[in-house]
Coordinates of C-alpha atoms and ligand atoms in Angstrom, one line a residue:
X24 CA 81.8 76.8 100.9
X25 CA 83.2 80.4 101.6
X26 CA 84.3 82.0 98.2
X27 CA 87.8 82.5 97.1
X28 CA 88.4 86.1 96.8
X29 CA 91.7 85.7 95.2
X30 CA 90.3 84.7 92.4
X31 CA 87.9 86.6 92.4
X32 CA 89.4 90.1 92.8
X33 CA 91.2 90.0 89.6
X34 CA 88.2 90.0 87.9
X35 CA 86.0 92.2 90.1
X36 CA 88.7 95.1 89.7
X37 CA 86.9 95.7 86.3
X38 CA 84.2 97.7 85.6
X39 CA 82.3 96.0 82.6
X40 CA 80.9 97.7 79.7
X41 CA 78.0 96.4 77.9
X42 CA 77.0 95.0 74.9
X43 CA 75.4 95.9 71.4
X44 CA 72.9 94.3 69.7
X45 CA 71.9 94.6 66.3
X46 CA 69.3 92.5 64.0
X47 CA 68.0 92.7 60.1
X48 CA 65.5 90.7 58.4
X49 CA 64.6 90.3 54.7
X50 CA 67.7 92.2 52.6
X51 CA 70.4 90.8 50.5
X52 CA 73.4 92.4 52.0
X53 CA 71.8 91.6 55.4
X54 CA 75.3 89.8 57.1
X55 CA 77.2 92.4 55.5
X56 CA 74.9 95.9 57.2
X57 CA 75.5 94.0 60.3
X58 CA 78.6 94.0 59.8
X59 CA 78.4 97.8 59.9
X60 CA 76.0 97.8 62.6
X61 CA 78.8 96.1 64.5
X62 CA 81.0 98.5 63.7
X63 CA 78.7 101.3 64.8
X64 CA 78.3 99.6 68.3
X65 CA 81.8 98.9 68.9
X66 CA 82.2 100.6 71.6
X67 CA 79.7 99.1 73.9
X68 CA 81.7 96.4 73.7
X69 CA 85.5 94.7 72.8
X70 CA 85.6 91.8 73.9
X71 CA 83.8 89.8 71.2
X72 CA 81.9 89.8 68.2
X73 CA 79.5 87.7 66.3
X74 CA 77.0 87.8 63.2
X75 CA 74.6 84.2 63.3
X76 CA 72.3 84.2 59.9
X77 CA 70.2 82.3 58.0
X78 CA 71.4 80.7 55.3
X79 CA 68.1 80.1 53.8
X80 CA 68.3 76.6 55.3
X81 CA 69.6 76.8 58.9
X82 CA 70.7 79.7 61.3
X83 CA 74.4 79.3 61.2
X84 CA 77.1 81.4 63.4
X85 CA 80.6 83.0 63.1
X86 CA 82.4 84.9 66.2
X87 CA 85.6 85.5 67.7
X88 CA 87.5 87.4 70.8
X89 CA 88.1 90.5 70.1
X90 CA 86.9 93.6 67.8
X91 CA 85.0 93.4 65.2
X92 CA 88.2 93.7 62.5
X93 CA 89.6 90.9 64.4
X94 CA 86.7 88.8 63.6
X95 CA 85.6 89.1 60.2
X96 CA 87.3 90.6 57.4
X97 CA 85.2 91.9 54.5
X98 CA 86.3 89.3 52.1
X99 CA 84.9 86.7 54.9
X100 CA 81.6 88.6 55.1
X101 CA 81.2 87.9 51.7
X102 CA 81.1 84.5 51.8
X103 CA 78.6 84.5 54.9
X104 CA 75.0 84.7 52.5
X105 CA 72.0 85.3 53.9
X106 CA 68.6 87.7 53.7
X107 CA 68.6 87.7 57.4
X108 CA 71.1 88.3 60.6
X109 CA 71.4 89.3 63.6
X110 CA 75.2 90.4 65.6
X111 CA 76.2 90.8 69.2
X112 CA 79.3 93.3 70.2
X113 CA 80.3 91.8 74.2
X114 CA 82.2 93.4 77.0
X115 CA 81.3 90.5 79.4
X116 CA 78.8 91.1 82.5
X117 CA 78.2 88.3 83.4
X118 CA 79.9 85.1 82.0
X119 CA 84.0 84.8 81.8
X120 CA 85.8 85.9 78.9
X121 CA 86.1 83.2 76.5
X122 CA 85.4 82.1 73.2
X123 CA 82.6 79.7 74.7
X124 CA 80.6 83.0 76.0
X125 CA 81.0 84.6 72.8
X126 CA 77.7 85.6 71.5
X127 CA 75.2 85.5 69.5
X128 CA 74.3 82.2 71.3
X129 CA 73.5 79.7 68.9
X130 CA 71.2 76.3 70.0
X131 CA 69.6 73.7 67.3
X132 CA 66.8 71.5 68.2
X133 CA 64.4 69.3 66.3
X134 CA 62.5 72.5 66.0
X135 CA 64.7 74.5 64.2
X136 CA 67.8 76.9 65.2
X137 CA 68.0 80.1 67.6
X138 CA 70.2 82.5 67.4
X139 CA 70.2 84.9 70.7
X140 CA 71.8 88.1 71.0
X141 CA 71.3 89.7 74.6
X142 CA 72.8 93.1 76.3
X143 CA 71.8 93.3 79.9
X144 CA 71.8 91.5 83.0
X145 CA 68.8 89.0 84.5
X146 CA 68.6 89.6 88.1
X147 CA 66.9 86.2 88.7
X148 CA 69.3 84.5 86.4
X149 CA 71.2 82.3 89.4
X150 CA 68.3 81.1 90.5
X151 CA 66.3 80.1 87.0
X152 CA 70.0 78.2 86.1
X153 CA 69.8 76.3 89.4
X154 CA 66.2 75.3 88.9
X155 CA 67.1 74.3 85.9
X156 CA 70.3 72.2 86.5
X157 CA 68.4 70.1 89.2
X158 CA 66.1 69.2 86.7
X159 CA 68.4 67.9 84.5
X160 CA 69.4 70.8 82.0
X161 CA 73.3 71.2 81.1
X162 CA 74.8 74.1 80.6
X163 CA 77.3 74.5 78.0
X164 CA 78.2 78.4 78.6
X165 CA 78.3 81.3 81.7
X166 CA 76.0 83.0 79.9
X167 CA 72.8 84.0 81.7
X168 CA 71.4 84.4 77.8
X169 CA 71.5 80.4 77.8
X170 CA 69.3 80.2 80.7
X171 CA 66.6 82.2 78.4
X172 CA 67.9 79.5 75.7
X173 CA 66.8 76.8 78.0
X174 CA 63.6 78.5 79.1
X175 CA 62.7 79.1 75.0
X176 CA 63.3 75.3 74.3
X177 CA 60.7 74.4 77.5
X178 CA 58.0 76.7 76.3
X179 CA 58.9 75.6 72.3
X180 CA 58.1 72.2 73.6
X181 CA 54.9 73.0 74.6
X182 CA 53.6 74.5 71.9
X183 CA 54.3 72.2 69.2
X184 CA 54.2 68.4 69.3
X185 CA 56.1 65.7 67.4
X186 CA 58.9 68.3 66.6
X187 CA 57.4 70.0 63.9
X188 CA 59.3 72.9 63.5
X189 CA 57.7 76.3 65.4
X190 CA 55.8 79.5 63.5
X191 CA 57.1 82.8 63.9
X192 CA 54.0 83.2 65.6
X193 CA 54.9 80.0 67.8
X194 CA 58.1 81.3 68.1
X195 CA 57.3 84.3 69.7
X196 CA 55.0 82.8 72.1
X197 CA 58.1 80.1 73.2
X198 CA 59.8 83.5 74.0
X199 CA 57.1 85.9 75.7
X200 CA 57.0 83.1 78.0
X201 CA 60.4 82.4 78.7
X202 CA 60.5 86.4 79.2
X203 CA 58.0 86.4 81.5
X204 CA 60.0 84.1 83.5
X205 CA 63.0 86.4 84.1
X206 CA 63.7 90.1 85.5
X207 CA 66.5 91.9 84.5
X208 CA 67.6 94.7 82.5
X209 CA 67.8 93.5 79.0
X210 CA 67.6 93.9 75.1
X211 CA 67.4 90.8 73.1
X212 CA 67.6 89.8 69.2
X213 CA 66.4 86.4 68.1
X214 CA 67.1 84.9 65.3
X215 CA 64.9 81.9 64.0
X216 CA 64.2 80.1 60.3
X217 CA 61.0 81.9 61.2
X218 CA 62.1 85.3 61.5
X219 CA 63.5 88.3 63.5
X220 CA 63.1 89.1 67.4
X221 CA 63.5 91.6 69.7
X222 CA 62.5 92.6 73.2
X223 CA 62.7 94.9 76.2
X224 CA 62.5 94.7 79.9
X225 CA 59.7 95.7 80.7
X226 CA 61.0 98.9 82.4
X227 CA 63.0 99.6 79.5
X228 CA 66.9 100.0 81.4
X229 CA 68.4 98.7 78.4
X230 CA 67.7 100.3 74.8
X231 CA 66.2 98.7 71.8
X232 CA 65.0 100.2 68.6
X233 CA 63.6 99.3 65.5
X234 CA 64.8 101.0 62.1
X235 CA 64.1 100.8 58.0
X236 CA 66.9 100.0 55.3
X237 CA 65.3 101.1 52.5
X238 CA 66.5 98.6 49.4
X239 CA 69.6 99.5 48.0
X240 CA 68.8 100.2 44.3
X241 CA 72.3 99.2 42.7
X242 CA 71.4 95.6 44.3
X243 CA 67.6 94.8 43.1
X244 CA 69.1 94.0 39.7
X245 CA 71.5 91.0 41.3
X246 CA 69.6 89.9 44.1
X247 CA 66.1 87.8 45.0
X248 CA 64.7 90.2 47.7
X249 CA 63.0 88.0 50.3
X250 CA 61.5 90.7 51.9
X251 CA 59.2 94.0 51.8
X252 CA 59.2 95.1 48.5
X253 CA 61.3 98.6 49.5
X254 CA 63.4 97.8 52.7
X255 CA 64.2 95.5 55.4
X256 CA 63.7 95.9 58.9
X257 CA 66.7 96.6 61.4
X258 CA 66.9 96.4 65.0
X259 CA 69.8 98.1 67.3
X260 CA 71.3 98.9 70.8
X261 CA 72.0 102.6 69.2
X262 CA 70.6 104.5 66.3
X263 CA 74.3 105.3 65.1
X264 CA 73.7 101.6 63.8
X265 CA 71.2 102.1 61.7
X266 CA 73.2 105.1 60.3
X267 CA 76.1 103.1 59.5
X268 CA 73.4 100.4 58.0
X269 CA 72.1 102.8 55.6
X270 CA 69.1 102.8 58.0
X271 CA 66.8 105.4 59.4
X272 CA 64.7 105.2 62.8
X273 CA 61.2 104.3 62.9
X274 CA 60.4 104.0 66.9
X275 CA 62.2 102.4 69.9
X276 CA 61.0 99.0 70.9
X277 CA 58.7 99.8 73.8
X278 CA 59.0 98.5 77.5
X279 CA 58.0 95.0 77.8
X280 CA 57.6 94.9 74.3
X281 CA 58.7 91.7 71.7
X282 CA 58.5 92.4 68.0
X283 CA 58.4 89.7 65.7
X284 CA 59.3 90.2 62.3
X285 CA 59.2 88.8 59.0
X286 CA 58.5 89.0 55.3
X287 CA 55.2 90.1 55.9
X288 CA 55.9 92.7 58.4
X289 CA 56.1 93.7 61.9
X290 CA 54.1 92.6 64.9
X291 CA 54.3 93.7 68.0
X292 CA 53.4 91.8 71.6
X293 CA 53.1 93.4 74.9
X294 CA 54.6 90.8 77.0
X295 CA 54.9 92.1 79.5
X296 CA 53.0 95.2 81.2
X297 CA 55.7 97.9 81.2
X298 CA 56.8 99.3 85.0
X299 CA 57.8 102.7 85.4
X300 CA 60.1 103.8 82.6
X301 CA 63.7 103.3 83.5
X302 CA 65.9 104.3 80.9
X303 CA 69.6 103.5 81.9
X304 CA 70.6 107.2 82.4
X305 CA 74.4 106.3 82.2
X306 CA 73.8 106.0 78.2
X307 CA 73.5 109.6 77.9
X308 CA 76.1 110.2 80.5
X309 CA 78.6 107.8 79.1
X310 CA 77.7 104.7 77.1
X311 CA 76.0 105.4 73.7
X312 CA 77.6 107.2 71.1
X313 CA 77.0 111.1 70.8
X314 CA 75.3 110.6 67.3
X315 CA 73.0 108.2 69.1
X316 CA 69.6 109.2 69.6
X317 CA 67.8 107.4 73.0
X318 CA 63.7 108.0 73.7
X319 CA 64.3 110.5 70.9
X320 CA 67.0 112.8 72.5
X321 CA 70.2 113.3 70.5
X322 CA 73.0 111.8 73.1
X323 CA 75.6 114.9 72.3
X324 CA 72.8 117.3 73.5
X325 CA 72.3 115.7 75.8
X326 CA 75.8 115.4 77.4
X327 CA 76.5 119.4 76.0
X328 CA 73.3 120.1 78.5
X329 CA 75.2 118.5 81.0
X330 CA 78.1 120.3 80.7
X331 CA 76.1 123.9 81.0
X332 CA 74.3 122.9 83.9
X333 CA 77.9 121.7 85.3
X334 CA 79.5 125.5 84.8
X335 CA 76.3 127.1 86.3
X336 CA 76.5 125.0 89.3
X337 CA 80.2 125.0 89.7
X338 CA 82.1 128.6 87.9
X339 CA 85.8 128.7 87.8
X340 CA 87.9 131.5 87.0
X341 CA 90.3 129.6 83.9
X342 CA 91.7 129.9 81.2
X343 CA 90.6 126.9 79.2
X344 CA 88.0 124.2 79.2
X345 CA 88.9 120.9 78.2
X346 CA 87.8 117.2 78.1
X347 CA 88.5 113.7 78.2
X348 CA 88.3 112.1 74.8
X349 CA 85.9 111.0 73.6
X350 CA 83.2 110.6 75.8
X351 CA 83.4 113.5 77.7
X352 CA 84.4 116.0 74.6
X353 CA 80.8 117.0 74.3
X354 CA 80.1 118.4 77.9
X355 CA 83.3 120.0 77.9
X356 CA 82.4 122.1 75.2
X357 CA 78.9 122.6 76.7
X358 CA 80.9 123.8 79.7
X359 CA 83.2 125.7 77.9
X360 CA 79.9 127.8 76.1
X361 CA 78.4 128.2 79.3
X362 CA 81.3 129.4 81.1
X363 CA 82.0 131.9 78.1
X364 CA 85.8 130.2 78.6
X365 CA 87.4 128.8 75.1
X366 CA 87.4 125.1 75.0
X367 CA 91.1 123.5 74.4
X368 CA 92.3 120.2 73.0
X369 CA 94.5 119.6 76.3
X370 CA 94.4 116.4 75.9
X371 CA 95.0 113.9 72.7
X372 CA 93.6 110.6 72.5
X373 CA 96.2 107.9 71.1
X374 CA 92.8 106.2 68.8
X375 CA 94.2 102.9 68.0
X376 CA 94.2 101.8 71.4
X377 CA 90.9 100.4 72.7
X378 CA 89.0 101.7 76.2
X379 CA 91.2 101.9 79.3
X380 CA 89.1 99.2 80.6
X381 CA 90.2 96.5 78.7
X382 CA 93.6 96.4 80.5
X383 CA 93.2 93.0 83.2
X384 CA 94.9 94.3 85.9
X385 CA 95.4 98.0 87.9
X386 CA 99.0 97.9 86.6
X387 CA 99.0 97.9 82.6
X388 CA 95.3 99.8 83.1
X389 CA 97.5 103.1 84.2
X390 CA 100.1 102.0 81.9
X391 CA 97.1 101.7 79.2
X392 CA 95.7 105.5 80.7
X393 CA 99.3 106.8 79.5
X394 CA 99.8 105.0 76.3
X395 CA 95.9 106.4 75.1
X396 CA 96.0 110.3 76.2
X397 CA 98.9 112.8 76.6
X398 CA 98.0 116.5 77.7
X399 CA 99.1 119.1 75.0
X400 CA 102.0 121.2 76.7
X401 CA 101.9 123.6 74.2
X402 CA 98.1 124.0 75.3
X403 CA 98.0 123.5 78.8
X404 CA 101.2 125.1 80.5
X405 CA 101.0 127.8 82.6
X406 CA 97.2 127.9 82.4
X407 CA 94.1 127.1 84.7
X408 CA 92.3 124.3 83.3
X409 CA 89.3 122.9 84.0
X410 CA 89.2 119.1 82.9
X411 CA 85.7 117.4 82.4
X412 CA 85.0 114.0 82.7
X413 CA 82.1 112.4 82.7
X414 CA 82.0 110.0 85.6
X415 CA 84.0 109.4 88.4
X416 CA 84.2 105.7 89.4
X417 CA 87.4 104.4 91.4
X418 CA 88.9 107.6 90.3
X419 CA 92.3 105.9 88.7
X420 CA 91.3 107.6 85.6
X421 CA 90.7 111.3 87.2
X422 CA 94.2 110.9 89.1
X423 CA 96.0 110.0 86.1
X424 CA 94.9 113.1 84.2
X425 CA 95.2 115.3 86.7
X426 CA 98.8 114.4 87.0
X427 CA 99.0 114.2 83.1
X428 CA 97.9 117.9 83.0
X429 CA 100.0 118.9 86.1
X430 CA 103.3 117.1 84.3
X431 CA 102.6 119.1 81.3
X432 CA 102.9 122.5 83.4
X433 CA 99.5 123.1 84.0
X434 CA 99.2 126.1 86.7
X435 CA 95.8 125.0 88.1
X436 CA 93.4 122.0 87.3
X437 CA 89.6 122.2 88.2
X438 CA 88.3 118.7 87.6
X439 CA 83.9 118.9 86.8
X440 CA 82.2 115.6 86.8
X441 CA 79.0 115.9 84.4
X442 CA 77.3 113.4 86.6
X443 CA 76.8 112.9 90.3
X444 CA 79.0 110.4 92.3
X445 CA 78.7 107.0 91.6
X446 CA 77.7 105.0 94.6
X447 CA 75.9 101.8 93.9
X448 CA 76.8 99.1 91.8
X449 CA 74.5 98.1 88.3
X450 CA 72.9 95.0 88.4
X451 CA 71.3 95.7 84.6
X452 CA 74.1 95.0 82.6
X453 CA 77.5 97.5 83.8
X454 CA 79.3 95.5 86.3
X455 CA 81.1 97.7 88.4
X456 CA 82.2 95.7 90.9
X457 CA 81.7 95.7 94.6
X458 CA 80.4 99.1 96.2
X459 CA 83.9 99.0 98.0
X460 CA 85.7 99.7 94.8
X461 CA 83.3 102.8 94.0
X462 CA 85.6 105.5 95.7
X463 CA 82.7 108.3 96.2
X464 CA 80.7 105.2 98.5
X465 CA 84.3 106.1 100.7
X466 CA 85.5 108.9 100.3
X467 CA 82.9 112.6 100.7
X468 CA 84.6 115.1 97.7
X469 CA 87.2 116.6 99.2
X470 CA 89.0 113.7 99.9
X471 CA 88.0 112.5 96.6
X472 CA 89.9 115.9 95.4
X473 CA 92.5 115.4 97.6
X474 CA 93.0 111.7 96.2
X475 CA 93.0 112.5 92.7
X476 CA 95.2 115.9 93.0
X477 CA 92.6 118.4 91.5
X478 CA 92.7 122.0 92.7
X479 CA 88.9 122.1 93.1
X480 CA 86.2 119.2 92.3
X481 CA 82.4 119.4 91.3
X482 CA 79.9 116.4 90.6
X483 CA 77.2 117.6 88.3
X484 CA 74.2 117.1 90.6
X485 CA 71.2 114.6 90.6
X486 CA 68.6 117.4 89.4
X487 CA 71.2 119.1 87.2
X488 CA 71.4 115.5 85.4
X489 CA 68.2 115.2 85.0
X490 CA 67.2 118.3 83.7
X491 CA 70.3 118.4 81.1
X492 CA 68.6 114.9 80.0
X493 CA 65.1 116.6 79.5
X494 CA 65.9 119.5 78.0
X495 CA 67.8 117.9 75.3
X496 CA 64.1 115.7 75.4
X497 CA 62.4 119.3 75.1
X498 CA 64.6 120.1 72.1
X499 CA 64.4 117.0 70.3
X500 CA 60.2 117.1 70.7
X501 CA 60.8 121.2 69.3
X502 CA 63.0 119.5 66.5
X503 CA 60.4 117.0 65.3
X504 CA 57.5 119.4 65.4
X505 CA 55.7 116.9 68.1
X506 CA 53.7 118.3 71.0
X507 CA 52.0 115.3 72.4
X508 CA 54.5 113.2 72.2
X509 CA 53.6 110.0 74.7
X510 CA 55.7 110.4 77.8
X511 CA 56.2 106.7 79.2
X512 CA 54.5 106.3 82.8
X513 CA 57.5 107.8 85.1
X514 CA 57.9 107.7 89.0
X515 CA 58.0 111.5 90.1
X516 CA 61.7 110.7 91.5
X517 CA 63.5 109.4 88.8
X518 CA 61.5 111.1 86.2
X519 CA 61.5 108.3 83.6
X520 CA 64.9 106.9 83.8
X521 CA 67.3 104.4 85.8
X522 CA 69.4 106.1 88.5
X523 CA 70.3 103.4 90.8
X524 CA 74.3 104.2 90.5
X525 CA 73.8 107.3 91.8
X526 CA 70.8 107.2 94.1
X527 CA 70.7 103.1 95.1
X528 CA 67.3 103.2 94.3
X529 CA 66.6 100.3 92.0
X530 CA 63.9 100.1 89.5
X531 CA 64.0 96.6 89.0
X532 CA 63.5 94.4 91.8
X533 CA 66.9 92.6 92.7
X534 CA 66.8 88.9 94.1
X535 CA 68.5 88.8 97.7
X536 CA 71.1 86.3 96.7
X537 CA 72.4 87.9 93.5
X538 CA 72.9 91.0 95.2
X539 CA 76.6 92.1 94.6
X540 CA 77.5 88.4 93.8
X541 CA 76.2 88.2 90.6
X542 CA 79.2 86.6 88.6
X543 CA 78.8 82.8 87.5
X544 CA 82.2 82.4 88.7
X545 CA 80.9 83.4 92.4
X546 CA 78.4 80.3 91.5
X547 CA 80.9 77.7 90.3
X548 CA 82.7 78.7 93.3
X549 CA 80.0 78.0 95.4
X550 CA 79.1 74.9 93.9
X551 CA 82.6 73.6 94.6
Ligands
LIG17 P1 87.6 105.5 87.1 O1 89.0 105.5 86.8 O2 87.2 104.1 87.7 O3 87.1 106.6 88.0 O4 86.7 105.5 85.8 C1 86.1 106.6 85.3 C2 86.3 106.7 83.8 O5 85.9 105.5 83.1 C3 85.5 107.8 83.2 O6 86.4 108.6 82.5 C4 84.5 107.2 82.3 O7 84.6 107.8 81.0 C5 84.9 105.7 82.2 N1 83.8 104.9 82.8 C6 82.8 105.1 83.6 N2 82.1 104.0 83.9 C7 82.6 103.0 83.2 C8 82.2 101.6 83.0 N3 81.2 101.1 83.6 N4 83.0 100.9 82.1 C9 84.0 101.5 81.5 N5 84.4 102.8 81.6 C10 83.7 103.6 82.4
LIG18 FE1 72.4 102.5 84.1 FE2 73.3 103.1 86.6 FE3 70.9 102.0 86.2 FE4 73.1 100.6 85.7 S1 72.4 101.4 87.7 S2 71.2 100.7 84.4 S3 74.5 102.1 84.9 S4 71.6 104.0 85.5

């Protein structure tokens, strides 16, 4: 049956966001740090949020549309006890928007409860669900992170008989294999009776890393620790989580790598053998927070590189530098040193309002661009500007600040993109829609600047990208005093990370019929 476009351009008008994970095993405020972890990761996602923990009898779940403050309350977190938790942050990439797709997933069998937390996308995940639904399995959610549900509960079956409830060790096995059994970019948290989870593509798109909350002194007095005798274990999307845990960060979960953990410590499985390292490079570029550290390099160096290589590739005479809050704040102002041209607040950021992309449709999204930023007349009148951003996507966002600025009596604006045009849709866990919505697969950059109103228009280039990401590499190795530190096996092109938006070169292979029809609703759809 042909699909139904009409319904399914509302929802393919949105570029998705991802998700954030986060995991702790063994301390006594464990529901409450993931609280904060949550917190931490809010912005990779807004659409939900969830904490599942154990109890000390069974793996139990609370979540909730919306952000974390909508969820939970403190005074609710309090009554949610347990040594162990794990919570999931969703801007939905695949799956509809609904309670039922909230996450963390949780599933009970004879065997004990699951808990699954999941950011990324499986590329195979269409096909596994089908072969599963023909032979009998029902699905209760969208989510492709129930089809590794199902393919867990398969391999559980097989390695324990009579329903004795699973090892950690037993566990892990159920999980490696389901793993083996999908392709995707993805970071997953699993939380069992047994024990604590986590796992990595084995290319490593999507980030995972493993931290240390050292034990709280003010609670060993009123608490039973379950767990090491000085700290508990953390896992997170972003190191800014462990920091707002009370955490430090001990390594990032490797490439095709599961780490089981529980009282007794971590252990680490290869599951995988890890492909060519493949980083998502948008997390430096846009995602992750700028006190985030990825693979070791500080995310607001990196994006400050980015701005410096942007003003030595594209100089204009201006009188002010200045960016779009937040996520672009930090190469303005490397832009700004670069250039030797003072960096301005032109714009101010209206906090209280969540991303732009949370509005449904095109109508209250430039609405929504309005009510969040308004350009600083005082500021920006009468003066050249040049306006960072970093990314171009559609370009609604560009050609409402560019007319913000111009409103506000700016004499000239020069808008710098800190990363290369965006041509190719994600398939590892950012949905941005079909390639016909990405306006720089249609348009070369003139017309781009022409469409958005811009006096002049640069996209930071591929090898400008990349070299803004290693150098701020280089300076973190400097930082820690390392000289050999292990450098991931790396194709020569893409140098270690994932590119595929910008050069259509996928690191991960993608299967023919999920190709640009990768929502579940294309599926029902198709089913019909
Ligand atoms: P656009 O209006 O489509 O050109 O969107 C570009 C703006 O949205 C940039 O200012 C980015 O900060 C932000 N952005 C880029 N990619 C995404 C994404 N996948 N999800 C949400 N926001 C994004
Ligand atoms: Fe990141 Fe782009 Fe690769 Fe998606 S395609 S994982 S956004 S670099």
């Amino acid at each position: 049956m042909p699909y139904r476009l009409s319904r399914l351009a509302p929802r393919s008008e949105r570029p998705k966001e991802e998700c954030g994970v986060f995991g702790i095993l063994a301390h006594p405020e464990a529901v409450r740090l993931t609280y904060f972890g949550l917190y931490a990761l809010q912005h990779r996602g807004q659409e939900s949020a969830g904490i599942a923990w154990n109890d000390g009898h069974a793996v139990r779940v609370e979540k909730g549309m919306g952000l974390v403050s909508d969820v939970f309350s403190e005074d609710q977190v309090t009554t949610m006890h347990g040594s162990s938790a794990i919570g999931h942050v969703r801007y939905s990439t695949t799956g509809s928007s609904s309670l039922a797709n909230a996450s963390p997933l949780l599933v009970r069998s004879r065997r004990g409860s699951l808990a699954i937390a999941h950011n990324g996308n499986l590329t195979n995940a269409l096909r596994l669900r089908r072969e599963l639904e023909d032979e009998g399995t029902i699905f209760q959610t969208s989510l492709d992170t129930e089809v590794v549900a199902h393919l867990i509960a398969r391999h559980s079956a097989r390695q324990a008989h009579g329903g004795s409830a699973l090892s950690l060790p037993q566990l892990a096995d159920a999980v490696a294999g389901a793993l083996r059994q999908v392709q995707g970019g993805y970071a997953f948290v699993f939380l069992g009776e047994q024990g604590l989870i986590g796992a990595r593509d084995p290319y490593g798109i999507r980030p995972l890393s493993l931290g240390w909350a050292p034990r709280d002194s003010r609670s060993e007095g009123g608490y039973n620790m379950v767990g090491g005798p000085h700290g508990a274990w953390v896992l997170a999307s972003e190191s800014c989580a462990f920091d707002a845990a009370g955490a430090t960060f001990v390594r990032d979960v490797a490439p095709g790598e599961l780490v089981a953990i529980d009282r007794n410590g971590v252990f680490s499985l290869q599951v995988e053998q890890a492909g060519p390292s493949s980083l998502c490079i948008f997390e430096y570029v846009y995602f992750a927070r700028p006190d985030s550290n990825m693979q070791g390099a500080n995310v607001h160096v990196a994006r400050k590189n980015l701005g410096r290589l942007l003003a030595r590739e594209a100089p204009v005479e201006a009188d002010l530098v200045t960016g779009v809050p937040d996520s672009s704040l930090s190469a303005a102002a490397g832009y700004a040193e670069e250039a030797g041209i003072p960096y301005e607040m032109g714009l101010i950021k209206n906090r209280y309002i969540g991303r732009t992309f949370i509005q449904p449709d095109p109508g209250s999204r430039r609405l929504g661009v309005r009510l969040k930023l308004n350009a600083l007349r005082q500021v920006v009148e009468g003066r050249r500007v040049v306006l960072v951003d970093d990314s171009l996507v559609r370009g609604n966002t560009s050609r409402h600040i560019v007319g913000l600025l111009r409103e506000a009596g700016a004499k000239e604006v020069h808008l710098r993109i800190s990363s290369p045009p965006y041509r190719h849709p994600c398939y590892y866990g950012i949905d941005t829609s079909a390639p016909s919505e990405l306006l720089a697969t249609r348009a070369g950059v003139e017309s781009i600047r022409d469409m958005v109103g811009a006096d002049s228009l640069h996209f930071l280039s591929l090898e400008g990208m990349l070299q803004a990401v290693e150098e701020a590499h280089r300076e973190a190795i400097g930082a820690a005093g390392e000289k050999d530190r292990p450098v991931a096996s790396a194709d020569p092109l893409h140098r270690g990370y994932c590119l595929a938006c910008f050069t259509g070169r996928y690191p991960v292979p993608l299967e023919q019929a999920n190709q640009g029809k990768y929502s579940l609703e294309r599926y029902e759809e198709e089913r019909v």
